[in-house]
Coordinates of C-alpha atoms in Angstrom, one line a residue:
M251 CA 18.3 23.1 -99.7
F252 CA 18.9 24.1 -96.0
L253 CA 21.8 26.5 -96.1
T254 CA 22.7 29.0 -98.6
Y255 CA 25.7 31.8 -99.4
N256 CA 24.5 35.0 -101.3
C257 CA 26.1 37.5 -102.4
A258 CA 23.8 39.8 -103.1
T259 CA 23.6 43.8 -103.9
G260 CA 20.7 46.5 -104.7
A261 CA 17.1 44.4 -105.9
D262 CA 18.6 40.7 -105.0
I263 CA 18.5 42.1 -101.6
L264 CA 14.7 42.1 -101.2
R265 CA 14.8 38.2 -103.5
V266 CA 17.3 37.2 -100.9
S267 CA 14.2 37.6 -98.6
E268 CA 12.0 36.3 -99.7
N269 CA 13.9 33.4 -100.4
A270 CA 15.0 32.5 -97.4
K271 CA 11.2 33.7 -95.7
S272 CA 10.1 31.0 -98.3
E273 CA 12.8 28.2 -97.3
G274 CA 11.5 28.5 -93.3
M275 CA 15.4 30.2 -93.1
F276 CA 16.3 32.8 -91.4
Q277 CA 17.9 35.9 -93.3
V278 CA 21.7 37.5 -91.6
T279 CA 23.3 40.9 -93.2
M280 CA 27.1 39.5 -93.1
L281 CA 30.2 42.2 -93.9
P282 CA 33.4 40.0 -93.7
G283 CA 35.2 42.7 -93.3
D284 CA 39.1 42.7 -93.4
G285 CA 42.7 41.5 -92.1
V286 CA 41.5 38.3 -91.1
G287 CA 37.9 38.5 -91.3
P288 CA 36.9 36.7 -94.5
E289 CA 39.1 33.7 -93.3
L290 CA 37.0 33.6 -90.1
M291 CA 33.9 33.9 -91.4
H292 CA 35.1 31.2 -93.5
A293 CA 34.9 29.4 -90.8
V294 CA 31.5 30.6 -89.5
K295 CA 30.0 29.6 -93.0
E296 CA 32.1 25.3 -92.7
V297 CA 30.8 25.8 -89.1
F298 CA 27.1 26.6 -90.3
K299 CA 27.3 23.7 -92.9
A300 CA 28.3 21.1 -90.1
A301 CA 25.3 22.1 -88.2
S302 CA 22.9 22.1 -90.7
V303 CA 22.1 26.2 -89.4
P304 CA 18.4 27.3 -91.3
V305 CA 20.2 30.6 -92.2
V306 CA 21.0 32.6 -95.3
F307 CA 23.7 34.8 -95.6
D308 CA 23.3 37.7 -97.9
E309 CA 26.9 38.9 -98.2
H310 CA 28.6 42.6 -99.0
H311 CA 31.9 43.9 -98.8
L312 CA 33.2 47.2 -97.2
S313 CA 36.6 48.0 -96.7
E314 CA 39.0 51.6 -97.0
V315 CA 41.4 49.9 -97.0
Q316 CA 40.7 48.1 -100.0
N317 CA 39.1 50.4 -101.4
M318 CA 35.6 49.4 -101.4
A319 CA 33.9 51.3 -99.8
S320 CA 31.3 54.2 -100.7
E321 CA 28.6 55.8 -100.1
E322 CA 26.3 53.1 -102.7
K323 CA 27.5 49.5 -100.8
L324 CA 26.8 51.5 -97.5
D325 CA 23.4 52.5 -98.9
Q326 CA 24.2 48.5 -99.5
V327 CA 24.7 47.6 -96.1
V328 CA 21.8 49.8 -94.4
D329 CA 19.1 48.0 -97.0
S330 CA 20.1 44.3 -96.2
M331 CA 19.7 45.7 -92.3
K332 CA 16.2 46.6 -92.6
E333 CA 15.1 43.2 -94.3
S334 CA 16.9 41.0 -91.4
K335 CA 17.5 43.3 -88.6
V336 CA 20.9 41.2 -88.0
A337 CA 24.2 41.1 -89.1
L338 CA 27.5 38.6 -88.2
I339 CA 30.6 41.4 -89.4
G340 CA 34.6 41.1 -88.7
K341 CA 36.7 43.8 -88.1
I342 CA 36.4 47.0 -90.7
H343 CA 40.0 48.7 -89.9
T344 CA 40.1 52.5 -90.2
P345 CA 43.1 53.5 -92.1
M346 CA 45.3 55.9 -90.3
E347 CA 45.8 58.6 -93.1
Y348 CA 43.6 61.5 -93.4
K349 CA 41.7 61.5 -96.4
G350 CA 39.2 64.5 -96.2
E351 CA 37.3 62.8 -94.3
L352 CA 37.4 61.8 -90.7
A353 CA 34.4 59.8 -90.1
S354 CA 35.2 56.1 -91.2
Y355 CA 32.7 54.2 -92.7
D356 CA 32.7 51.6 -89.7
M357 CA 31.6 54.7 -87.8
R358 CA 28.7 55.7 -89.6
L359 CA 27.2 52.5 -90.3
R360 CA 26.8 52.6 -86.6
R361 CA 25.2 55.6 -86.3
K362 CA 22.8 54.8 -89.5
L363 CA 21.5 52.0 -87.4
D364 CA 21.8 53.7 -84.0
L365 CA 24.2 51.0 -82.8
F366 CA 24.6 52.7 -79.0
A367 CA 25.1 49.2 -76.7
N368 CA 28.1 47.5 -77.5
V369 CA 28.4 44.8 -75.0
V370 CA 31.4 42.4 -74.7
H371 CA 31.3 39.4 -72.2
V372 CA 34.2 38.5 -71.3
K373 CA 34.2 35.2 -69.6
S374 CA 36.8 33.1 -68.7
L375 CA 36.8 29.2 -71.1
P376 CA 37.0 26.2 -68.7
G377 CA 40.5 24.1 -69.9
Y378 CA 42.7 27.8 -71.2
K379 CA 44.2 29.0 -67.1
T380 CA 45.0 32.7 -67.0
R381 CA 46.2 34.1 -63.6
H382 CA 42.4 34.7 -62.8
N383 CA 39.9 32.6 -63.5
N384 CA 36.9 32.0 -63.1
L385 CA 35.3 36.0 -64.4
D386 CA 32.2 36.6 -65.3
L387 CA 31.6 40.3 -66.6
V388 CA 30.3 42.4 -68.5
I389 CA 31.3 45.8 -70.4
I390 CA 28.7 47.9 -72.3
R391 CA 30.0 51.3 -73.9
E392 CA 27.2 53.6 -75.4
Q393 CA 29.3 53.9 -79.1
T394 CA 27.4 57.0 -80.9
E395 CA 29.2 60.3 -79.3
G396 CA 32.1 60.7 -77.0
E397 CA 35.0 60.9 -77.6
Y398 CA 34.8 58.9 -81.4
S399 CA 32.1 62.3 -82.7
S400 CA 34.3 62.5 -85.8
L401 CA 34.7 66.3 -84.2
E402 CA 38.3 67.7 -84.7
H403 CA 39.5 70.8 -86.8
E404 CA 42.3 72.6 -86.3
S405 CA 41.4 76.0 -85.0
A406 CA 44.9 77.8 -85.1
K407 CA 48.0 76.1 -87.3
G408 CA 49.4 73.8 -85.7
V409 CA 46.5 73.5 -82.6
I410 CA 44.1 70.6 -83.2
E411 CA 40.9 70.4 -81.3
C412 CA 39.4 67.8 -81.0
L413 CA 35.2 67.8 -79.4
K414 CA 33.4 65.0 -76.6
I415 CA 30.1 64.8 -76.8
I416 CA 27.9 63.6 -74.3
T417 CA 24.1 63.7 -73.6
R418 CA 21.4 64.0 -71.5
A419 CA 19.0 61.9 -73.7
K420 CA 22.6 59.0 -75.0
S421 CA 23.9 59.4 -71.5
Q422 CA 19.8 58.2 -69.9
R423 CA 19.8 55.4 -72.8
I424 CA 22.8 53.2 -72.1
A425 CA 22.5 53.4 -68.4
K426 CA 19.0 52.3 -68.6
F427 CA 20.2 49.8 -71.3
A428 CA 22.9 48.2 -68.9
F429 CA 20.8 48.0 -66.3
D430 CA 18.2 46.6 -67.6
Y431 CA 20.4 43.6 -69.5
A432 CA 22.0 43.2 -65.4
T433 CA 18.0 42.5 -64.3
K434 CA 17.7 40.4 -67.7
K435 CA 20.4 38.1 -67.0
G436 CA 20.3 37.9 -63.6
R437 CA 23.0 40.3 -62.7
S438 CA 23.4 41.6 -59.0
K439 CA 25.6 44.6 -59.9
V440 CA 26.0 48.3 -62.7
T441 CA 29.4 49.9 -61.8
A442 CA 29.2 53.6 -63.7
V443 CA 33.3 54.0 -65.1
H444 CA 33.5 57.9 -65.8
K445 CA 36.6 60.1 -64.9
A446 CA 34.0 63.0 -63.7
N447 CA 36.7 64.6 -61.5
I448 CA 38.8 65.8 -64.1
M449 CA 36.0 66.2 -67.2
K450 CA 32.8 67.8 -64.4
L451 CA 30.9 69.0 -67.2
G452 CA 30.8 66.3 -70.0
D453 CA 31.9 62.8 -67.5
G454 CA 29.2 64.7 -64.8
L455 CA 27.1 64.7 -66.9
F456 CA 27.4 61.0 -68.1
L457 CA 28.2 60.0 -63.7
Q458 CA 24.8 62.1 -62.7
C459 CA 22.5 60.0 -65.6
C460 CA 23.3 57.1 -64.9
E461 CA 22.8 57.8 -60.5
E462 CA 19.4 59.2 -61.6
V463 CA 18.3 55.8 -63.6
A464 CA 19.8 53.9 -60.7
E465 CA 17.7 54.5 -58.3
L466 CA 15.0 52.7 -60.9
Y467 CA 16.4 50.0 -59.9
P468 CA 16.5 49.2 -56.0
K469 CA 18.1 45.8 -56.1
I470 CA 20.6 46.4 -58.8
K471 CA 23.8 46.7 -56.8
F472 CA 25.3 50.5 -57.7
D473 CA 28.8 52.0 -57.8
T474 CA 31.4 54.1 -59.7
M475 CA 35.5 54.1 -60.2
I476 CA 37.4 56.5 -62.2
I477 CA 39.0 55.0 -65.3
D478 CA 42.5 54.6 -64.7
N479 CA 41.7 53.1 -61.0
C480 CA 39.1 51.0 -63.3
C481 CA 41.8 50.1 -64.9
M482 CA 44.7 49.1 -61.9
Q483 CA 41.3 47.1 -60.7
L484 CA 40.4 45.1 -63.3
V485 CA 44.2 43.8 -63.9
Q486 CA 44.7 43.3 -59.8
N487 CA 41.0 41.9 -58.4
P488 CA 38.3 41.9 -62.0
Y489 CA 36.1 40.3 -59.6
Q490 CA 34.5 42.7 -57.8
F491 CA 33.0 43.8 -61.2
D492 CA 29.7 42.6 -62.7
V493 CA 28.6 44.3 -65.3
L494 CA 30.7 47.9 -66.4
V495 CA 29.1 51.6 -67.8
M496 CA 31.7 53.9 -69.5
P497 CA 31.8 55.8 -72.4
N498 CA 32.8 55.2 -75.5
L499 CA 36.1 55.7 -75.7
Y500 CA 36.9 54.2 -72.0
G501 CA 34.4 51.0 -73.1
N502 CA 37.3 50.2 -76.3
I503 CA 39.7 50.6 -73.7
I504 CA 38.3 48.3 -71.0
D505 CA 37.8 45.8 -73.5
N506 CA 40.7 44.8 -74.7
L507 CA 42.1 45.2 -71.5
A508 CA 39.6 42.9 -70.0
A509 CA 39.5 40.4 -73.0
G510 CA 43.3 40.5 -72.0
L511 CA 42.1 38.5 -68.4
V512 CA 41.0 35.2 -70.6
G513 CA 43.4 35.0 -73.1
G514 CA 43.6 37.9 -76.1
A515 CA 41.5 39.4 -78.4
G516 CA 40.8 35.7 -79.9
V517 CA 38.1 34.6 -77.5
V518 CA 35.6 37.1 -76.2
P519 CA 32.6 38.4 -78.3
G520 CA 30.9 40.9 -79.2
E521 CA 27.3 42.2 -80.4
S522 CA 26.0 46.2 -81.4
Y523 CA 21.9 47.0 -80.1
S524 CA 20.1 49.4 -81.4
A525 CA 16.9 49.6 -80.8
E526 CA 15.9 47.4 -84.6
Y527 CA 18.9 45.4 -85.4
A528 CA 21.5 43.7 -83.4
V529 CA 24.6 43.6 -84.7
F530 CA 27.5 40.5 -84.3
E531 CA 30.9 40.2 -83.6
M532 CA 34.6 40.0 -82.0
G533 CA 34.1 41.8 -78.8
A534 CA 37.8 43.9 -78.5
R535 CA 40.5 43.9 -82.1
H536 CA 41.9 41.7 -83.3
P537 CA 45.1 41.9 -83.5
F538 CA 46.5 39.2 -86.3
A539 CA 47.3 41.9 -89.2
Q540 CA 50.0 39.9 -90.2
A541 CA 48.5 36.8 -89.9
V542 CA 46.8 37.2 -92.8
G543 CA 47.0 34.3 -95.2
R544 CA 48.3 32.0 -93.6
N545 CA 45.6 29.5 -91.1
I546 CA 46.5 30.8 -87.5
A547 CA 43.7 32.8 -86.6
N548 CA 41.7 31.7 -84.1
P549 CA 38.0 31.9 -84.8
T550 CA 36.5 31.0 -81.4
A551 CA 35.8 34.7 -80.9
M552 CA 33.3 34.6 -83.7
L553 CA 32.7 31.4 -83.6
L554 CA 30.7 32.2 -79.8
S555 CA 29.5 35.5 -81.6
A556 CA 28.2 33.3 -84.4
A557 CA 26.2 31.6 -81.5
N558 CA 25.2 34.6 -79.7
M559 CA 23.1 35.7 -82.9
L560 CA 22.0 31.8 -83.2
R561 CA 20.4 32.7 -79.3
H562 CA 19.1 35.9 -80.8
L563 CA 17.0 35.0 -83.8
N564 CA 15.3 31.8 -80.2
L565 CA 17.7 29.5 -82.6
E566 CA 18.9 27.6 -78.9
F567 CA 19.6 24.4 -80.5
H568 CA 22.4 25.2 -83.1
S569 CA 23.2 28.0 -80.3
N570 CA 23.9 25.3 -77.7
L571 CA 25.6 22.8 -80.6
I572 CA 28.0 24.9 -81.6
S573 CA 29.4 27.4 -78.8
D574 CA 29.3 24.2 -76.5
A575 CA 31.5 21.9 -79.1
V576 CA 33.5 25.6 -79.6
K577 CA 33.9 25.0 -76.0
K578 CA 34.7 22.1 -75.7
V579 CA 37.2 21.4 -78.0
I580 CA 39.2 24.3 -75.7
K581 CA 39.1 23.1 -73.1
V582 CA 40.1 19.6 -74.2
G583 CA 44.1 21.7 -75.1
K584 CA 44.7 18.9 -77.5
V585 CA 43.9 21.2 -80.6
R586 CA 45.1 25.1 -80.0
T587 CA 45.8 28.0 -82.5
R588 CA 49.3 30.2 -81.5
D589 CA 47.8 32.7 -80.1
L590 CA 46.3 30.3 -77.0
G591 CA 50.1 28.5 -76.8
G592 CA 49.1 25.8 -79.4
Y593 CA 50.6 24.7 -83.1
S594 CA 46.7 24.3 -84.1
T595 CA 45.9 26.6 -87.5
T596 CA 42.5 27.4 -88.2
S597 CA 41.7 24.8 -90.3
D598 CA 42.3 22.7 -87.4
F599 CA 40.6 24.1 -84.8
V600 CA 37.2 24.4 -87.7
K601 CA 37.4 21.0 -87.9
S602 CA 37.6 20.3 -83.6
V603 CA 34.6 21.9 -83.9
I604 CA 33.0 20.2 -86.7
D605 CA 34.3 16.9 -84.6
N606 CA 32.7 17.4 -81.8
L607 CA 29.2 18.8 -82.3
H608 CA 27.9 15.3 -83.7
P609 CA 30.8 13.3 -81.9
H610 CA 29.1 9.6 -82.6
Y611 CA 27.1 11.0 -85.5
G612 CA 30.2 11.8 -88.2
A613 CA 32.5 8.6 -86.9
H614 CA 29.3 6.4 -88.7
G615 CA 29.7 8.9 -92.1
G616 CA 26.3 11.2 -91.7
H617 CA 27.8 14.0 -93.0
G618 CA 24.1 15.7 -93.4
G619 CA 23.9 16.4 -90.2
L620 CA 20.6 17.2 -88.8
R621 CA 17.9 19.1 -91.2
H622 CA 15.7 21.5 -89.4
V623 CA 12.2 22.0 -89.4
H624 CA 12.5 25.2 -90.6
G625 CA 12.9 24.0 -94.7
F626 CA 10.2 21.1 -94.0
H627 CA 7.6 20.8 -96.7
P628 CA 5.1 17.9 -96.7
S629 CA 4.3 19.0 -100.1
R630 CA 8.2 17.8 -101.1
D631 CA 9.5 16.0 -98.4
S632 CA 9.1 12.2 -98.2
C633 CA 7.5 10.7 -95.4
P634 CA 9.8 10.5 -92.9
G635 CA 10.6 6.9 -92.2
C636 CA 7.3 7.9 -89.8
L637 CA 7.3 4.7 -87.8
G638 CA 9.9 1.8 -89.1
P639 CA 13.3 1.2 -87.1
L640 CA 15.2 4.0 -85.4
A641 CA 19.0 2.8 -86.3
S642 CA 20.7 2.3 -82.5
S643 CA 21.8 6.1 -80.7
S644 CA 25.1 6.3 -81.6
L645 CA 24.3 6.8 -85.8
F646 CA 22.6 10.0 -84.3
P647 CA 22.9 13.3 -82.7
P648 CA 20.5 13.1 -80.1
C649 CA 17.7 15.8 -80.3
P650 CA 18.0 18.9 -78.3
P651 CA 15.8 19.2 -75.4
G652 CA 12.2 20.1 -77.0
N653 CA 13.1 18.5 -80.3
L654 CA 11.5 15.0 -81.7
L655 CA 14.5 12.7 -83.3
L656 CA 13.0 11.6 -87.4
P657 CA 15.1 9.2 -89.2
S658 CA 15.0 10.8 -93.1
N659 CA 16.9 8.7 -95.6
K660 CA 20.8 9.8 -95.1
S661 CA 20.0 12.7 -92.2
S662 CA 18.0 13.2 -89.8
L663 CA 15.3 15.2 -89.2
C664 CA 14.6 16.7 -86.1
M665 CA 10.9 18.0 -85.1
T666 CA 10.4 21.1 -82.6
G667 CA 8.0 21.1 -80.1
L668 CA 7.9 17.6 -78.0
G669 CA 11.0 17.6 -76.4
T670 CA 13.8 15.2 -76.4
L671 CA 11.3 11.3 -75.5
T672 CA 13.2 9.4 -73.1
A673 CA 12.3 7.4 -70.7
P674 CA 10.2 7.1 -67.9
A675 CA 7.8 10.6 -69.1
L676 CA 6.9 11.7 -72.1
P677 CA 7.3 15.7 -71.8
S678 CA 5.3 18.1 -71.8
L679 CA 3.9 20.0 -74.8
P680 CA 2.6 23.6 -74.5
P681 CA 0.0 24.6 -75.8
C682 CA -0.3 25.3 -80.1
E683 CA 3.1 26.2 -80.5
G684 CA 3.0 25.8 -84.4
W685 CA 2.0 23.4 -87.2
L686 CA 0.6 20.2 -87.1
W687 CA 2.0 17.0 -89.2
Q688 CA 0.9 13.5 -88.6
C689 CA 2.4 10.8 -91.0
E690 CA 0.2 7.1 -90.7
S691 CA 1.8 4.1 -91.5
A692 CA 0.4 0.4 -91.5
G693 CA 4.1 -0.2 -89.8
T694 CA 6.7 0.5 -92.5
A695 CA 7.0 3.9 -94.5
P696 CA 3.4 4.0 -97.4
S697 CA 5.2 4.7 -100.8
P698 CA 4.0 6.8 -101.6
P699 CA 3.6 8.9 -98.5
T700 CA 0.0 9.5 -97.3
W701 CA 0.1 12.3 -95.0
V702 CA -3.2 13.6 -93.3
R703 CA -4.7 17.3 -92.0
G704 CA -5.3 17.6 -88.3
R705 CA -5.5 15.2 -85.4
E706 CA -7.7 12.7 -87.3
A707 CA -7.1 10.2 -88.4
T708 CA -8.4 11.1 -92.0
P709 CA -5.8 10.2 -95.7
G710 CA -4.7 12.5 -97.4
P711 CA -3.5 13.1 -100.9
S712 CA -0.5 11.2 -102.0
S713 CA 1.5 14.0 -102.8
P714 CA 0.4 16.3 -100.9
S715 CA 0.2 20.2 -101.5
W716 CA -1.6 21.7 -98.0
A717 CA -1.1 24.0 -95.6
P718 CA -0.4 22.6 -92.1
V719 CA -3.0 23.9 -89.4
C720 CA -2.2 24.9 -86.4
T721 CA -3.7 22.5 -83.6
T722 CA -3.3 21.7 -79.6
I723 CA -2.5 18.7 -78.3
S724 CA -3.5 18.4 -74.2
Q725 CA -0.4 16.0 -72.5
K726 CA -3.3 12.8 -72.4
R727 CA -4.4 12.8 -76.1
M728 CA 0.0 12.4 -76.9
N729 CA 0.2 10.2 -74.4
N730 CA -2.2 7.8 -76.2
D731 CA -0.6 8.0 -80.0
L732 CA 3.1 8.1 -78.3
S733 CA 3.0 5.0 -75.9
P734 CA 1.8 2.2 -78.5
L735 CA 4.9 3.8 -80.7
L736 CA 7.8 4.1 -79.2
R737 CA 10.4 1.8 -77.1
Y738 CA 13.3 3.8 -74.4
G739 CA 16.8 3.3 -74.6
H740 CA 19.1 2.7 -77.6
T741 CA 16.7 0.8 -79.9
G742 CA 14.4 4.3 -80.9
W743 CA 11.6 3.2 -82.5
V744 CA 10.2 -0.1 -83.1
S745 CA 7.5 -0.4 -86.5
A746 CA 4.1 -0.3 -84.7
P747 CA 0.2 0.3 -86.3
R748 CA 0.0 3.6 -84.7
K749 CA 0.1 7.6 -85.8
L750 CA 2.5 9.5 -85.4
W751 CA 2.7 13.1 -83.8
A752 CA 5.0 15.7 -84.7
L753 CA 4.6 19.3 -84.0
A754 CA 6.9 21.8 -86.3
Q755 CA 7.7 25.2 -85.3

């Protein structure tokens, strides 16, 4: 099985993690959250299943409004995160009424994991027109201190004091994160947003730390802007911004304001980072509390967040597959949820995304999708039609860059490492990217399959149980072995008594 969903707690977490590793899959912690969160997570599961994403979800439920929150449940989520290091979460609502504890479970979880940096990428979606099109800016906020420190008390009757905490260490840390992010992503400018003209000590310290860090990055432009002016400038001329860094409260407000510039909370993905963990979520609060159970919520933001999560796991192909499908649905414009001016349901949108994952493949009944190499074992899977004709390219989805497409029974198998085989030249092969498997046949797939180890055509057992060996193949050797086998064009592969190399990460 290439995609499973588990709801595990306590001791089961270790078993889930071990099973995921043994299957060559990735464990991801999932918190559906409140409101439409469970519906959006269901959308993610459906799309992941259709795309054959090699992920095992360790699902937990943490909710104050549904009386599903406790220290035990919080610890279970943290234990799961210690195993997976990655999570996909929905919005965990915080009750308005005071029940004796100021810090919500959402805040406590972020503090336990030290998720200090929240990143929201606000980018226009082609095909959906707004007042400002072609926007591309990033909002980074510190989210472990500031006004959200849960330090409130009644100093005298009718007098409430709320403490805002700003520290040099955390201000420097978030500033460095912002500049590192800008450097890594090829961004040119960082803007520090503050209110140091009024809060001279608190925001003054934050601004000072940003200025000090900026001196270490001379290639990145740096400027500052007062928060109230920033709100106005975002509405009037958002193109002047690239990366914005700010304290907690300001970022929470700016996230939602900026999301409104490109279509609303339903289309903007977000993520939070610590030194160890990465949590992927919606970039802004979803407004569809009244939409629970009505099948009308927009899953775009959650699907894009899930795609970003896959990219974080180095599953570039699956990430691009899903994000491209989502963006294509938006661009075509035939299927849009109510928040984008349409009448489509959540299910309609998800179905359209799935249809755009493999537009040709699905039309021919290929419900199996792509089988990912991480789930393939030569000891239990048949020889994947090493030789023998491959159906026309209209039947099978094109293999992504860095992969080789093999037919395997009713579905297909993408083996990473060789690259897409297209005329006129074979792709380059980096040295030793993983395991080398070789299958040999005299014109047709053998039954039982014959597997050989390494680079020489030495017959192996008919039911092999050996582990593949890391091997390096030169470009010349690969050309010699593959050239006689492959024919380019729509006919795919042809039978030939030659060896076939398949490199699997």
